[in-house]
Amino acid sequence: MTKLVTIDRHIIDQERLHPGASGRFSSLLYDVALAAKIISREVNMAGLIEDIMGKTGDTNVQGEEVQRLDDYAQEVMIKAMDHSGHLCCMVSEECEDIIPIPEKFKKGKYVLLFDPLDGSSNIDVNVSIGTIFSVHRKVSPGEDGTLDDCLQAGRKQLAAGYVVYGSSTMLVYTTEYGGVHGFTLDPSIGEFLLSHPDIRIPDPPSKTYSVNEAYFSRWSRGQQQFVEQLRGTANEPGLGFRSRYIGSLVSDFHRTLLTGGIFMYPRDRTSPEGKLRLLYEAAPLAMICEAAGGRASDGDRDILDLVPEGLHARTPLYLGSSDLVSMAEAALKAG
Ligand code: P6P
C-alpha cells in the first residue's frame, strides 16, 4: 500500500512547500471538500430518495429547468462556505447576482465562484455530474465583495477545482503554485484520499475528440473541417480519432485530462458565444488543464486571458492536449 494522504494533509503539505501560502486559503479548500462530501452523499442516494429526483418546476438564470439536487447542492455550498470568514462574496450558476456574506458572519479576502451541480439534466438517468469551483483574491477596497472582485481574468485565479460524482467521487484541484492533484472519496471513512498525484495530460494523447456533433450543420466551415480531419469522411480516412461525448462537462473534461484528446463546445449559428460559462466553468477547468500541461482556448484566445463582461458570460471552449487545441485554432482561422 502506498502512503495514505488525505486531502487535508495534502493541503497542509502544499502550504508548507509554499511559505507564501496563507492558512486561510487552505481552510477554504477544506470547506469545499466538506461540501463535496455532503453533495456526494445525496447524489449517490438520488435514485433512492423520491423527493430529490426530478425537477422543482423552477428555471434558473440560464432559463434551464432546475433539478431538486441543483437546489440542494447550491444550498450545501452556501451553508458550508458563508460562515468560514474567508469569503467576501460568492457567485453561483444558480443565482443571477452576487451572493453576499450575511452581516452576522466575518468577511474575508477571497471570492468563491461555482457551478454547484453541472450536467444536472443527467441526474435522472444516472450519468455522472459534477461541481466546479474557482477562487479569486478580493481586489476592491472595503469588506463586501463587488462585481470587480468577481469579473477577473482566469489567469488571476488562486485555485480551481472540480468534483466528479461518478463510479467514485473524485475531487481534482490546482492552485497558483501549480500541480494538479486528484483525490478519491472513501465513503466508508468520509475522507478524500490522494489517488492521482501530479496529474499530467498524457503525451502523446489518446486519439479522442469530444463534441456534440448534432450541431454539425450550425458550425463554421473551419469547425466542420477540423472534426472531419480528426474522424475522416466517406472519402477521406482522416486521423482515425474516436468520439466520446457524455454531455456532462465535468465528466468529458475529466476523461480528457486523464487520457488526453480534445473537448470542444464551439460557438454556432444559434449560440454565437457557445453555451458554457466563462467564470465558473471554462476558467477553472482551463486553469487545471494548463497546470496539467494542456491548453484551453475559445478558439482564438487563451481562456485564461479572457476578462468576463458579466457573471454569466458564455464562451466557446476548447480544452485538452496542446497540439490538438492549437490545431483547432488553426482550422477555425483557415475555415
Ligand atoms: P449539449 C450540461 O447541461 C452542460 O451544461 C454541460 O455539462 C455539458 O458539457 C453541456 O451542457 C452539454 O450541452 O448542448 O451538448 O447538450
CSV table of N, CA and C and ligand atoms in Angstrom, one decimal, residues 64 93 115 118-122 212 215 245 247-250 252 263 265 275-277 281, ligand 1:
chain,number,residue,atom,x,y,z
A,64,GLU,N,-32.7,27.3,-17.6
A,64,GLU,CA,-32.7,25.9,-17.6
A,64,GLU,C,-33.6,25.4,-16.4
A,93,GLU,N,-23.8,29.6,-10.5
A,93,GLU,CA,-24.6,29.5,-11.8
A,93,GLU,C,-26.1,29.7,-11.5
A,115,ASP,N,-20.2,26.3,-10.0
A,115,ASP,CA,-21.4,25.7,-10.6
A,115,ASP,C,-21.7,24.5,-9.7
A,118,ASP,N,-23.1,20.7,-12.2
A,118,ASP,CA,-23.1,20.8,-13.6
A,118,ASP,C,-23.6,19.5,-14.3
A,119,GLY,N,-24.3,19.6,-15.3
A,119,GLY,CA,-24.8,18.4,-16.0
A,119,GLY,C,-26.0,17.8,-15.4
A,120,SER,N,-26.7,18.7,-14.6
A,120,SER,CA,-27.8,18.2,-13.8
A,120,SER,C,-29.0,17.6,-14.6
A,121,SER,N,-29.0,17.9,-15.9
A,121,SER,CA,-30.0,17.2,-16.8
A,121,SER,C,-29.8,15.7,-16.8
A,122,ASN,N,-28.6,15.3,-16.4
A,122,ASN,CA,-28.3,13.9,-16.5
A,122,ASN,C,-28.6,13.1,-15.2
A,212,ASN,N,-20.5,17.7,-29.4
A,212,ASN,CA,-21.9,17.3,-29.7
A,212,ASN,C,-22.1,17.5,-31.2
A,215,TYR,N,-24.8,19.3,-33.7
A,215,TYR,CA,-24.9,20.7,-34.1
A,215,TYR,C,-24.0,21.0,-35.4
A,245,TYR,N,-18.6,11.4,-26.1
A,245,TYR,CA,-19.3,12.6,-25.6
A,245,TYR,C,-20.4,12.2,-24.6
A,247,GLY,N,-21.9,14.5,-22.5
A,247,GLY,CA,-22.9,15.6,-22.3
A,247,GLY,C,-22.9,16.1,-20.9
A,248,SER,N,-21.8,15.8,-20.2
A,248,SER,CA,-21.7,16.3,-18.8
A,248,SER,C,-20.2,16.9,-18.8
A,249,LEU,N,-20.1,18.2,-18.7
A,249,LEU,CA,-18.8,18.9,-18.9
A,249,LEU,C,-17.7,18.3,-18.0
A,250,VAL,N,-18.0,18.1,-16.7
A,250,VAL,CA,-17.0,17.7,-15.8
A,250,VAL,C,-16.5,16.3,-16.2
A,252,ASP,N,-16.7,14.8,-19.2
A,252,ASP,CA,-16.0,14.9,-20.5
A,252,ASP,C,-14.6,15.5,-20.3
A,263,PHE,N,-11.7,18.3,-25.9
A,263,PHE,CA,-13.1,18.6,-25.6
A,263,PHE,C,-13.4,19.9,-26.3
A,265,TYR,N,-16.7,22.7,-27.1
A,265,TYR,CA,-18.1,23.2,-27.1
A,265,TYR,C,-18.0,24.5,-28.0
A,275,LYS,N,-22.2,27.8,-25.3
A,275,LYS,CA,-23.2,27.5,-24.2
A,275,LYS,C,-22.5,27.6,-22.8
A,276,LEU,N,-21.3,27.3,-22.7
A,276,LEU,CA,-20.6,27.1,-21.4
A,276,LEU,C,-20.2,28.5,-20.8
A,277,ARG,N,-20.2,28.6,-19.5
A,277,ARG,CA,-20.0,29.9,-18.8
A,277,ARG,C,-18.5,30.0,-18.5
A,281,GLU,N,-17.1,27.8,-15.1
A,281,GLU,CA,-17.0,26.5,-15.9
A,281,GLU,C,-15.6,26.6,-16.7
B,1,P6P,P1,-25.4,19.9,-25.1
B,1,P6P,C1,-24.9,20.1,-19.2
B,1,P6P,O1,-26.2,20.6,-19.3
B,1,P6P,C2,-24.0,21.2,-19.8
B,1,P6P,O2,-24.1,22.4,-19.2
B,1,P6P,C3,-22.5,20.7,-19.7
B,1,P6P,O3,-22.3,19.9,-18.5
B,1,P6P,C4,-22.3,19.9,-20.9
B,1,P6P,O4,-21.0,19.9,-21.4
B,1,P6P,C5,-23.2,20.6,-21.9
B,1,P6P,O5,-24.3,21.3,-21.2
B,1,P6P,C6,-23.9,19.7,-22.9
B,1,P6P,O6,-24.7,20.5,-23.8
B,1,P6P,O7,-25.8,21.0,-25.9
B,1,P6P,O8,-24.3,19.0,-25.8
B,1,P6P,O9,-26.5,19.0,-24.5
